[in-house]
CSV table of C-alpha atoms in Angstrom, one decimal:
chain,number,residue,atom,x,y,z
A,21,UNK,CA,-16.2,3.9,-18.2
A,22,UNK,CA,-13.7,3.7,-15.4
A,23,UNK,CA,-14.9,2.7,-11.9
A,24,UNK,CA,-12.8,5.4,-10.3
A,25,UNK,CA,-12.3,8.9,-11.6
A,26,UNK,CA,-9.1,10.9,-12.0
A,27,UNK,CA,-9.7,14.7,-11.9
A,28,UNK,CA,-7.0,16.9,-13.3
A,29,UNK,CA,-9.2,20.0,-13.8
A,30,UNK,CA,-7.5,22.0,-11.1
A,31,UNK,CA,-4.2,21.9,-12.9
A,32,UNK,CA,-5.0,24.6,-15.4
A,33,UNK,CA,-2.9,27.2,-13.5
A,34,UNK,CA,0.1,24.9,-13.6
A,35,UNK,CA,-0.1,22.9,-16.9
A,36,UNK,CA,-0.8,24.4,-20.3
A,37,UNK,CA,-3.5,22.8,-22.5
A,38,UNK,CA,-1.0,21.4,-25.0
A,39,UNK,CA,1.4,19.8,-22.5
A,40,UNK,CA,-0.5,16.6,-21.9
A,41,UNK,CA,-0.7,16.0,-25.7
A,42,UNK,CA,3.0,16.6,-26.0
A,43,UNK,CA,3.6,13.7,-23.6
A,44,UNK,CA,1.7,11.2,-25.8
A,45,UNK,CA,4.8,10.1,-27.8
A,46,UNK,CA,6.8,9.5,-24.6
A,47,UNK,CA,3.8,7.7,-22.9
A,48,UNK,CA,3.4,5.5,-26.0
A,49,UNK,CA,7.1,4.6,-25.9
A,50,UNK,CA,6.9,3.8,-22.2
A,51,UNK,CA,3.8,1.7,-22.7
A,52,UNK,CA,5.7,-0.3,-25.4
A,53,UNK,CA,8.6,-0.9,-23.0
A,54,UNK,CA,6.1,-2.1,-20.4
A,55,UNK,CA,3.8,-4.2,-22.5
A,56,UNK,CA,6.5,-5.8,-24.8
A,57,UNK,CA,9.1,-6.2,-22.1
A,58,UNK,CA,11.8,-4.1,-23.8
A,59,UNK,CA,12.3,-1.8,-20.8
A,60,UNK,CA,14.5,-2.2,-17.8
A,61,UNK,CA,13.3,-4.6,-15.2
A,62,UNK,CA,11.3,-6.6,-17.7
A,63,UNK,CA,11.5,-9.7,-15.6
A,64,UNK,CA,9.2,-8.1,-13.0
A,65,UNK,CA,6.2,-7.2,-15.1
A,66,UNK,CA,4.0,-10.0,-13.7
A,67,UNK,CA,1.7,-7.5,-12.0
A,68,UNK,CA,0.3,-6.5,-15.4
A,69,UNK,CA,-1.6,-9.8,-16.0
A,70,UNK,CA,-1.8,-11.0,-12.4
A,71,UNK,CA,-5.5,-10.1,-11.9
A,72,UNK,CA,-6.5,-12.7,-14.6
A,73,UNK,CA,-3.4,-14.9,-14.8
A,74,UNK,CA,-3.1,-16.0,-11.1
A,75,UNK,CA,-2.9,-19.6,-9.9
A,76,UNK,CA,-6.5,-20.6,-9.4
A,77,UNK,CA,-5.6,-23.7,-7.4
A,78,UNK,CA,-3.5,-21.7,-5.0
A,79,UNK,CA,-6.3,-19.1,-4.8
A,80,UNK,CA,-8.7,-21.8,-3.7
A,81,UNK,CA,-6.1,-23.0,-1.1
A,82,UNK,CA,-5.8,-19.4,0.2
A,83,UNK,CA,-9.5,-19.3,0.8
A,84,UNK,CA,-9.6,-22.7,2.5
A,85,UNK,CA,-6.6,-21.7,4.7
A,86,UNK,CA,-8.4,-18.5,5.7
A,87,UNK,CA,-11.5,-20.4,6.7
A,88,UNK,CA,-9.4,-22.8,8.8
A,89,UNK,CA,-7.7,-20.0,10.5
A,90,UNK,CA,-11.0,-18.2,11.2
A,91,UNK,CA,-12.3,-21.4,12.7
A,92,UNK,CA,-9.4,-22.3,14.9
A,93,UNK,CA,-7.7,-19.0,15.9
A,94,UNK,CA,-8.7,-16.0,17.9
A,95,UNK,CA,-5.6,-14.1,16.8
A,96,UNK,CA,-3.7,-14.1,13.4
A,97,UNK,CA,-0.3,-12.6,13.0
A,98,UNK,CA,1.1,-11.8,9.6
A,99,UNK,CA,4.9,-11.5,9.7
A,100,UNK,CA,6.6,-9.4,7.0
A,101,UNK,CA,8.1,-6.1,6.1
A,102,UNK,CA,7.9,-3.7,3.2
A,103,UNK,CA,6.0,-5.2,0.3
A,104,UNK,CA,5.3,-8.3,2.4
A,105,UNK,CA,3.4,-6.2,5.0
A,106,UNK,CA,2.2,-2.8,3.7
A,107,UNK,CA,-0.2,-4.1,1.1
A,108,UNK,CA,-2.0,-6.5,3.4
A,109,UNK,CA,-2.1,-3.9,6.3
A,110,UNK,CA,-3.5,-1.3,3.8
A,111,UNK,CA,-6.2,-3.6,2.5
A,112,UNK,CA,-7.3,-4.9,6.0
A,113,UNK,CA,-7.7,-1.3,7.2
A,114,UNK,CA,-9.4,-0.2,4.0
A,115,UNK,CA,-12.0,-2.9,4.1
A,116,UNK,CA,-12.7,-3.1,7.9
A,117,UNK,CA,-14.3,-1.4,10.8
A,118,UNK,CA,-12.0,1.4,12.0
A,119,UNK,CA,-11.6,-0.4,15.3
A,120,UNK,CA,-11.6,-3.9,13.8
A,121,UNK,CA,-9.9,-5.8,16.5
A,122,UNK,CA,-12.2,-4.4,19.1
A,123,UNK,CA,-15.4,-4.3,17.1
A,124,UNK,CA,-18.4,-5.4,19.1
A,125,UNK,CA,-19.7,-8.8,18.0
A,126,UNK,CA,-16.7,-9.5,15.7
A,127,UNK,CA,-16.4,-13.2,15.0
A,128,UNK,CA,-13.3,-13.2,12.9
A,129,UNK,CA,-9.7,-13.4,14.4
A,130,UNK,CA,-8.0,-10.3,15.5
A,131,UNK,CA,-5.3,-9.5,12.9
A,132,UNK,CA,-1.9,-8.1,13.9
A,133,UNK,CA,1.3,-7.5,12.0
A,134,UNK,CA,4.9,-8.3,13.1
A,135,UNK,CA,8.4,-8.3,11.6
A,136,UNK,CA,8.0,-4.7,10.4
A,137,UNK,CA,10.5,-3.3,13.0
A,138,UNK,CA,13.3,-4.4,15.3
A,139,UNK,CA,11.4,-3.3,18.4
A,140,UNK,CA,11.5,-5.7,21.3
A,141,UNK,CA,8.9,-3.7,23.0
A,142,UNK,CA,6.4,-4.1,20.1
A,143,UNK,CA,6.9,-7.9,20.1
A,144,UNK,CA,6.6,-8.2,23.8
A,145,UNK,CA,3.4,-6.2,23.8
A,146,UNK,CA,2.1,-8.4,21.0
A,147,UNK,CA,2.9,-11.5,22.9
A,148,UNK,CA,1.0,-10.1,25.9
A,149,UNK,CA,-1.9,-9.3,23.6
A,150,UNK,CA,-2.1,-12.9,22.3
A,151,UNK,CA,-1.9,-14.2,25.8
A,152,UNK,CA,-3.1,-17.8,26.1
A,153,UNK,CA,-5.5,-17.5,23.2
A,154,UNK,CA,-5.4,-19.7,20.1
A,155,UNK,CA,-3.4,-18.1,17.3
A,156,UNK,CA,-1.8,-18.8,13.9
A,157,UNK,CA,1.1,-17.3,12.0
A,158,UNK,CA,1.7,-16.3,8.4
A,159,UNK,CA,5.4,-15.7,7.7
A,160,UNK,CA,6.0,-13.8,4.5
A,161,UNK,CA,9.5,-13.7,3.1
A,162,UNK,CA,10.9,-14.6,-0.3
A,163,UNK,CA,14.3,-15.4,1.1
A,164,UNK,CA,13.6,-16.3,4.7
A,165,UNK,CA,16.6,-14.3,5.9
A,166,UNK,CA,15.3,-10.8,6.0
A,167,UNK,CA,16.3,-9.6,9.5
A,168,UNK,CA,13.1,-8.1,10.9
A,169,UNK,CA,10.6,-10.9,9.9
A,170,UNK,CA,13.1,-13.6,10.7
A,171,UNK,CA,13.6,-12.4,14.3
A,172,UNK,CA,9.8,-12.0,14.8
A,173,UNK,CA,9.1,-15.5,13.3
A,174,UNK,CA,11.7,-17.1,15.5
A,175,UNK,CA,10.2,-15.5,18.7
A,176,UNK,CA,6.6,-16.1,17.8
A,177,UNK,CA,7.2,-19.6,16.6
A,178,UNK,CA,8.8,-20.4,20.0
A,179,UNK,CA,5.5,-19.2,21.7
A,180,UNK,CA,3.5,-21.3,19.2
A,181,UNK,CA,5.6,-24.4,20.0
A,182,UNK,CA,5.3,-23.8,23.7
A,183,UNK,CA,1.6,-23.7,23.5
A,184,UNK,CA,0.9,-26.5,20.9
A,185,UNK,CA,4.0,-28.6,20.8
A,186,UNK,CA,6.2,-29.1,17.7
A,187,UNK,CA,3.5,-31.1,15.8
A,188,UNK,CA,0.6,-28.8,16.7
A,189,UNK,CA,2.6,-25.7,15.8
A,190,UNK,CA,3.3,-26.9,12.3
A,191,UNK,CA,-0.4,-26.9,11.5
A,192,UNK,CA,-0.7,-23.2,12.5
A,193,UNK,CA,2.2,-21.8,10.5
A,194,UNK,CA,1.6,-20.7,6.9
A,195,UNK,CA,4.6,-19.7,4.8
A,196,UNK,CA,4.5,-17.4,1.9
A,197,UNK,CA,7.9,-17.7,0.2
A,198,UNK,CA,9.9,-18.5,-2.9
A,199,UNK,CA,8.6,-21.3,-5.1
A,200,UNK,CA,11.9,-23.3,-5.1
A,201,UNK,CA,14.6,-21.9,-2.9
A,202,UNK,CA,15.6,-19.9,0.2
A,203,UNK,CA,15.8,-20.5,3.9
A,204,UNK,CA,12.1,-20.3,4.6
A,205,UNK,CA,11.3,-22.6,1.7
A,206,UNK,CA,13.8,-25.2,3.0
A,207,UNK,CA,12.3,-24.9,6.5
A,208,UNK,CA,8.7,-25.1,5.2
A,209,UNK,CA,9.4,-28.2,3.2
A,210,UNK,CA,11.2,-29.9,6.1
A,211,UNK,CA,8.5,-29.0,8.7
A,212,UNK,CA,5.4,-29.4,6.5
A,213,UNK,CA,4.0,-25.9,6.8
A,214,UNK,CA,1.3,-25.0,4.3
A,215,UNK,CA,3.1,-23.0,1.6
A,216,UNK,CA,2.1,-20.2,-0.7
A,217,UNK,CA,4.2,-18.6,-3.4
A,218,UNK,CA,5.8,-15.2,-3.8
A,219,UNK,CA,5.8,-14.9,-7.6
A,220,UNK,CA,9.2,-14.7,-9.3
A,221,UNK,CA,8.1,-12.0,-11.7
A,222,UNK,CA,6.4,-9.6,-9.2
A,223,UNK,CA,8.4,-7.4,-6.9
A,224,UNK,CA,7.3,-7.0,-3.2
A,225,UNK,CA,5.7,-3.6,-3.6
A,226,UNK,CA,3.5,-4.9,-6.5
A,227,UNK,CA,2.6,-8.1,-4.7
A,228,UNK,CA,-0.5,-7.3,-2.7
A,229,UNK,CA,-2.7,-9.1,-5.2
A,230,UNK,CA,-0.7,-12.3,-4.8
A,231,UNK,CA,-0.6,-14.7,-1.9
A,232,UNK,CA,1.5,-12.2,-0.1
A,233,UNK,CA,-1.5,-10.0,0.5
A,234,UNK,CA,-4.4,-12.3,-0.2
A,235,UNK,CA,-4.1,-14.6,2.8
A,236,UNK,CA,-4.1,-11.9,5.5
A,237,UNK,CA,-6.9,-10.1,3.6
A,238,UNK,CA,-9.0,-13.2,3.4
A,239,UNK,CA,-8.5,-14.1,7.1
A,240,UNK,CA,-9.6,-10.5,8.0
A,241,UNK,CA,-12.9,-11.1,6.1
A,242,UNK,CA,-12.0,-9.3,2.8
A,243,UNK,CA,-13.7,-10.6,-0.3
A,244,UNK,CA,-10.6,-11.6,-2.4
A,245,UNK,CA,-12.8,-12.7,-5.3
A,246,UNK,CA,-14.1,-9.1,-5.7
A,247,UNK,CA,-10.6,-7.7,-5.0
A,248,UNK,CA,-9.3,-9.6,-8.1
A,249,UNK,CA,-12.4,-8.8,-10.1
A,250,UNK,CA,-11.8,-5.1,-9.6
A,251,UNK,CA,-8.2,-5.4,-10.5
A,252,UNK,CA,-9.0,-7.4,-13.6
A,253,UNK,CA,-11.5,-4.7,-14.8
A,254,UNK,CA,-8.9,-2.0,-14.1
A,255,UNK,CA,-6.4,-4.0,-16.2
A,256,UNK,CA,-8.8,-3.8,-19.1
A,257,UNK,CA,-9.5,-0.1,-18.5
A,258,UNK,CA,-5.9,0.9,-18.4
A,259,UNK,CA,-4.6,-1.1,-21.3
A,260,UNK,CA,-4.7,1.6,-24.0
A,261,UNK,CA,-1.7,4.0,-24.3
A,262,UNK,CA,-4.0,6.8,-25.6
A,263,UNK,CA,-3.9,9.5,-22.9
A,264,UNK,CA,-7.4,10.6,-23.8
A,265,UNK,CA,-8.7,7.2,-22.7
A,266,UNK,CA,-6.3,6.0,-19.9
A,267,UNK,CA,-6.6,8.0,-16.7
A,268,UNK,CA,-3.8,6.0,-14.9
A,269,UNK,CA,-1.5,7.1,-17.7
A,270,UNK,CA,-2.8,10.7,-17.4
A,271,UNK,CA,-1.9,10.7,-13.7
A,272,UNK,CA,1.6,9.4,-14.6
A,273,UNK,CA,2.0,12.0,-17.3
A,274,UNK,CA,0.8,15.0,-15.2
A,275,UNK,CA,3.1,13.9,-12.3
A,276,UNK,CA,6.0,14.0,-14.7
A,277,UNK,CA,5.0,17.4,-16.2
A,278,UNK,CA,4.8,18.9,-12.7
A,279,UNK,CA,8.1,17.2,-11.6
A,280,UNK,CA,9.9,18.8,-14.5
A,281,UNK,CA,8.6,22.2,-13.3
A,282,UNK,CA,10.1,21.8,-9.9
A,283,UNK,CA,7.2,20.1,-8.0
A,284,UNK,CA,9.5,17.4,-6.6
A,285,UNK,CA,7.4,16.2,-3.6
A,286,UNK,CA,3.9,14.6,-3.9
A,287,UNK,CA,1.5,14.4,-1.0
A,288,UNK,CA,-1.1,11.6,-1.1
A,289,UNK,CA,-4.0,12.8,1.0
A,290,UNK,CA,-7.2,11.3,2.3
A,291,UNK,CA,-10.2,12.4,4.4
A,292,UNK,CA,-10.9,9.0,6.0
A,293,UNK,CA,-8.7,7.5,8.8
A,294,UNK,CA,-9.0,4.0,7.3
A,295,UNK,CA,-7.0,5.2,4.3
A,296,UNK,CA,-3.9,6.0,6.3
A,297,UNK,CA,-2.2,2.8,5.3
A,298,UNK,CA,-3.2,3.2,1.7
A,299,UNK,CA,-0.8,6.2,1.8
A,300,UNK,CA,1.9,4.1,3.5
A,301,UNK,CA,1.6,1.4,0.8
A,302,UNK,CA,1.6,4.1,-1.9
A,303,UNK,CA,4.8,5.7,-0.5
A,304,UNK,CA,6.7,2.4,-0.9
A,305,UNK,CA,5.3,1.8,-4.3
A,306,UNK,CA,6.2,5.3,-5.6
A,307,UNK,CA,9.4,5.8,-3.6
A,308,UNK,CA,11.0,2.5,-4.2
A,309,UNK,CA,10.0,2.5,-7.9
A,310,UNK,CA,11.1,6.1,-8.8
A,311,UNK,CA,13.8,7.2,-6.3
A,312,UNK,CA,16.9,6.2,-8.3
A,313,UNK,CA,19.8,7.8,-10.2
A,314,UNK,CA,19.4,11.0,-8.1
A,315,UNK,CA,16.0,11.4,-9.6
A,316,UNK,CA,12.4,10.9,-8.7
A,317,UNK,CA,9.3,12.5,-7.0
A,318,UNK,CA,9.5,12.2,-3.2
A,319,UNK,CA,6.4,10.5,-1.9
A,320,UNK,CA,4.8,11.8,1.3
A,321,UNK,CA,1.3,11.8,2.7
A,322,UNK,CA,-1.2,13.6,4.9
A,323,UNK,CA,-4.3,12.6,6.7
A,324,UNK,CA,-6.9,15.3,6.6
A,325,UNK,CA,-8.5,17.1,8.2
A,326,UNK,CA,-6.2,15.9,11.1
A,327,UNK,CA,-3.0,17.0,9.5
A,328,UNK,CA,-4.3,20.4,8.4
A,329,UNK,CA,-3.8,21.4,12.0
A,330,UNK,CA,-0.1,20.4,11.8
A,331,UNK,CA,1.1,20.5,8.2
A,332,UNK,CA,-1.5,22.9,6.8
A,333,UNK,CA,0.7,26.0,7.3
A,334,UNK,CA,3.6,24.5,5.5
A,335,UNK,CA,1.5,23.3,2.6
A,336,UNK,CA,-0.1,26.7,2.3
A,337,UNK,CA,3.0,28.9,2.5
A,338,UNK,CA,6.1,26.8,2.6
A,339,UNK,CA,8.6,25.8,-0.1
A,340,UNK,CA,6.7,25.6,-3.4
A,341,UNK,CA,7.8,22.2,-4.5
A,342,UNK,CA,4.6,20.3,-3.5
A,343,UNK,CA,2.0,18.7,-5.6
A,344,UNK,CA,-1.0,16.9,-4.0
A,345,UNK,CA,-3.1,13.9,-5.0
A,346,UNK,CA,-6.3,13.4,-3.0
A,347,UNK,CA,-8.0,10.0,-2.7
A,348,UNK,CA,-11.6,10.9,-2.1
A,349,UNK,CA,-14.4,8.5,-1.0
A,350,UNK,CA,-17.7,9.5,-2.6
A,351,UNK,CA,-19.9,7.4,-0.3
A,352,UNK,CA,-18.4,6.9,3.2
A,353,UNK,CA,-19.0,3.6,5.1
A,354,UNK,CA,-21.2,5.4,7.6
A,355,UNK,CA,-22.6,8.9,8.2
A,356,UNK,CA,-23.9,10.8,11.2
A,357,UNK,CA,-26.1,13.8,11.6
A,358,UNK,CA,-24.9,16.7,13.8
A,359,UNK,CA,-27.6,17.0,16.5
A,360,UNK,CA,-29.5,20.1,17.6
A,361,UNK,CA,-28.3,21.4,21.0
A,362,UNK,CA,-30.3,24.4,22.3
A,363,UNK,CA,-28.2,27.1,23.9
A,364,UNK,CA,-24.9,25.5,22.9
A,365,UNK,CA,-21.9,27.9,22.9
A,366,UNK,CA,-19.7,25.7,20.5
A,367,UNK,CA,-20.6,27.7,17.4
A,368,UNK,CA,-22.0,24.8,15.5
A,369,UNK,CA,-25.6,26.0,15.2
A,370,UNK,CA,-25.2,26.5,11.5
A,371,UNK,CA,-24.3,22.9,11.1
A,372,UNK,CA,-27.1,21.4,13.0
A,373,UNK,CA,-29.1,18.6,11.2
A,374,UNK,CA,-26.4,18.4,8.5
A,375,UNK,CA,-24.5,15.2,7.7
A,376,UNK,CA,-20.8,14.9,8.7
A,377,UNK,CA,-20.1,13.7,5.1
A,378,UNK,CA,-21.3,17.1,3.8
A,379,UNK,CA,-19.0,18.9,6.3
A,380,UNK,CA,-16.1,16.7,5.3
A,381,UNK,CA,-16.8,17.3,1.6
A,382,UNK,CA,-16.8,21.1,2.1
A,383,UNK,CA,-13.6,20.8,4.0
A,384,UNK,CA,-12.0,19.0,1.1
A,385,UNK,CA,-13.3,21.5,-1.4
A,386,UNK,CA,-12.2,24.5,0.7
A,387,UNK,CA,-8.7,23.0,1.1
A,388,UNK,CA,-8.3,22.4,-2.6
A,389,UNK,CA,-9.2,26.0,-3.3
A,390,UNK,CA,-6.9,27.3,-0.6
A,391,UNK,CA,-3.9,25.2,-1.8
A,392,UNK,CA,-4.5,26.2,-5.4
A,393,UNK,CA,-4.4,29.8,-4.4
A,394,UNK,CA,-1.2,29.1,-2.4
A,395,UNK,CA,0.5,27.6,-5.5
A,396,UNK,CA,0.0,23.9,-4.9
A,397,UNK,CA,-1.2,21.7,-7.9
A,398,UNK,CA,-4.0,19.4,-6.8
A,399,UNK,CA,-5.2,16.2,-8.5
A,400,UNK,CA,-8.0,14.0,-7.2
A,401,UNK,CA,-8.7,10.2,-7.5
A,402,UNK,CA,-12.3,9.7,-6.6
A,403,UNK,CA,-13.5,6.3,-5.5
A,404,UNK,CA,-17.2,5.5,-5.1
A,405,UNK,CA,-16.9,3.6,-1.8
A,406,UNK,CA,-14.6,1.4,0.3
A,407,UNK,CA,-15.2,-2.1,-0.9
A,408,UNK,CA,-13.0,-4.9,-2.2
A,409,UNK,CA,-13.9,-4.4,-5.9
A,410,UNK,CA,-12.9,-0.7,-5.7
A,411,UNK,CA,-9.7,-1.4,-3.8
A,412,UNK,CA,-8.6,-3.9,-6.4
A,413,UNK,CA,-9.3,-1.3,-9.1
A,414,UNK,CA,-7.4,1.4,-7.2
A,415,UNK,CA,-4.4,-0.8,-6.5
A,416,UNK,CA,-4.1,-1.5,-10.3
A,417,UNK,CA,-4.5,2.2,-11.1
A,418,UNK,CA,-1.5,3.1,-9.0
A,419,UNK,CA,0.7,0.2,-10.1
A,420,UNK,CA,0.1,0.9,-13.8
A,421,UNK,CA,0.7,4.6,-13.2
A,422,UNK,CA,4.0,4.2,-11.4
A,423,UNK,CA,5.4,1.7,-14.0
A,424,UNK,CA,4.7,4.2,-16.8
A,425,UNK,CA,6.0,7.1,-14.6
A,426,UNK,CA,9.3,5.4,-14.0
A,427,UNK,CA,9.9,4.7,-17.7
A,428,UNK,CA,8.9,8.4,-18.5
A,429,UNK,CA,11.7,9.4,-16.1
A,430,UNK,CA,14.3,7.1,-17.7
A,431,UNK,CA,14.6,4.7,-14.7
A,432,UNK,CA,13.9,1.1,-13.9
A,433,UNK,CA,10.6,1.1,-11.9
A,434,UNK,CA,11.1,-2.5,-10.7
A,435,UNK,CA,14.4,-2.7,-8.9
A,436,UNK,CA,15.6,-1.3,-5.6
A,437,UNK,CA,19.4,-1.4,-5.4
A,438,UNK,CA,19.6,1.4,-2.8
A,439,UNK,CA,17.9,-0.6,0.0
A,440,UNK,CA,20.8,-3.0,0.3
A,441,UNK,CA,23.2,-0.3,1.5
A,442,UNK,CA,21.9,0.0,5.1
A,443,UNK,CA,21.6,-3.8,5.3
A,444,UNK,CA,25.3,-4.3,4.6
A,445,UNK,CA,26.2,-1.7,7.2
A,446,UNK,CA,23.9,-3.3,9.8
A,447,UNK,CA,25.2,-6.8,9.1
A,448,UNK,CA,28.8,-5.6,9.5
A,449,UNK,CA,28.1,-3.8,12.8
A,450,UNK,CA,26.3,-6.8,14.2
A,451,UNK,CA,29.2,-9.1,13.3
A,452,UNK,CA,27.6,-11.2,10.6
A,453,UNK,CA,30.1,-13.7,9.2
A,454,UNK,CA,31.7,-12.4,6.0
A,455,UNK,CA,31.6,-8.8,6.9
A,456,UNK,CA,34.8,-8.6,9.0
A,457,UNK,CA,36.7,-6.0,6.9
A,458,UNK,CA,33.6,-3.8,6.6
A,459,UNK,CA,33.1,-4.0,10.3
A,460,UNK,CA,36.5,-2.5,11.0
A,461,UNK,CA,35.9,0.3,8.5
A,462,UNK,CA,32.5,1.2,9.9
A,463,UNK,CA,33.6,1.1,13.5
A,464,UNK,CA,36.5,3.5,12.6
A,465,UNK,CA,34.0,5.9,11.1
A,466,UNK,CA,31.7,5.7,14.1
């Protein structure tokens, strides 16, 4: 039995009983493309077996490096963008105290992220936050030339050298990069940084269970053994193409059924603030995998009940192109009882002595019913709790689903050709060598 549960029972108003079965032949074909490597992007299917086929020696080195960083650093900065950032950020938030960096009695390093923007203000504030405390860096880039992390690394490396000297700084830089080539690989070899590998057969948005995500997660105190255990069990659970048995594939199939009926935007929703970055990771996974050839479901997100007070009106009565997927936590990390307050005028007497988890649950149930009445299909992925095993399982659920979903829609779910367009324009406008003719053209348009 699956560790997490996919609930499609609220789709009866939108999907006929026979429609899922009619998707079986397409799903079987998509599964064959994925498993046998006959589909587009077949060089990037390494995520399928990663939970059992990872480098065990490197995994041990990751745990050893994390312990060293925990012992010698008060602050740890992971430098990366996109798939080199969102997975780790998502996992650290998912597995930690809501206010992790300020948690009373915390003994582990504060964890921050850089290289995910080109904001000088952000980096300056981060440098102020580090102050004169001991810190270490993990720079994550397959090429070593991605603009945002390269700028951040150069600036933070200078601070590291100023504090520890050239030799001391080298022992506090951890590089996660290509196995054999690239600017960061060349620098790491020359300087003697400890190195970890971005796998050749795994794209950035699928890479959280590799060294890309594992080192920051381990430094933050996450149990990466249990993370991989959960993903390995999910790999077994979601290996059968039979839609009656594979809920990850059911999710992919229902998304495509709804997409073909005009539900072109999907909102991933949660009721726990520590799941906000799960949505951000999911948006890259879905958007970069499916948004091609003028096709694809647009991924968006909402954090409830907070966003019910800003987006709720649109979801209820706006353009009817929305579908919703809720990630629901059955057992929250903590719970509180609403106290009795005699004579209060806040209207909460009927909630006194009730748990906040109960109120949150009823909010979720009430929202589902309202949105169904408003013409919005709602699916739910229920997870038992927020622990490392569950997160590994959930990561694999979404990765398997989007790979199948991409093939169902006739696209390559593993490439991302469109993201290069803005980079070329930016390089030209900044005067990067080799872009002279393009610079003239763009300046004329501006």
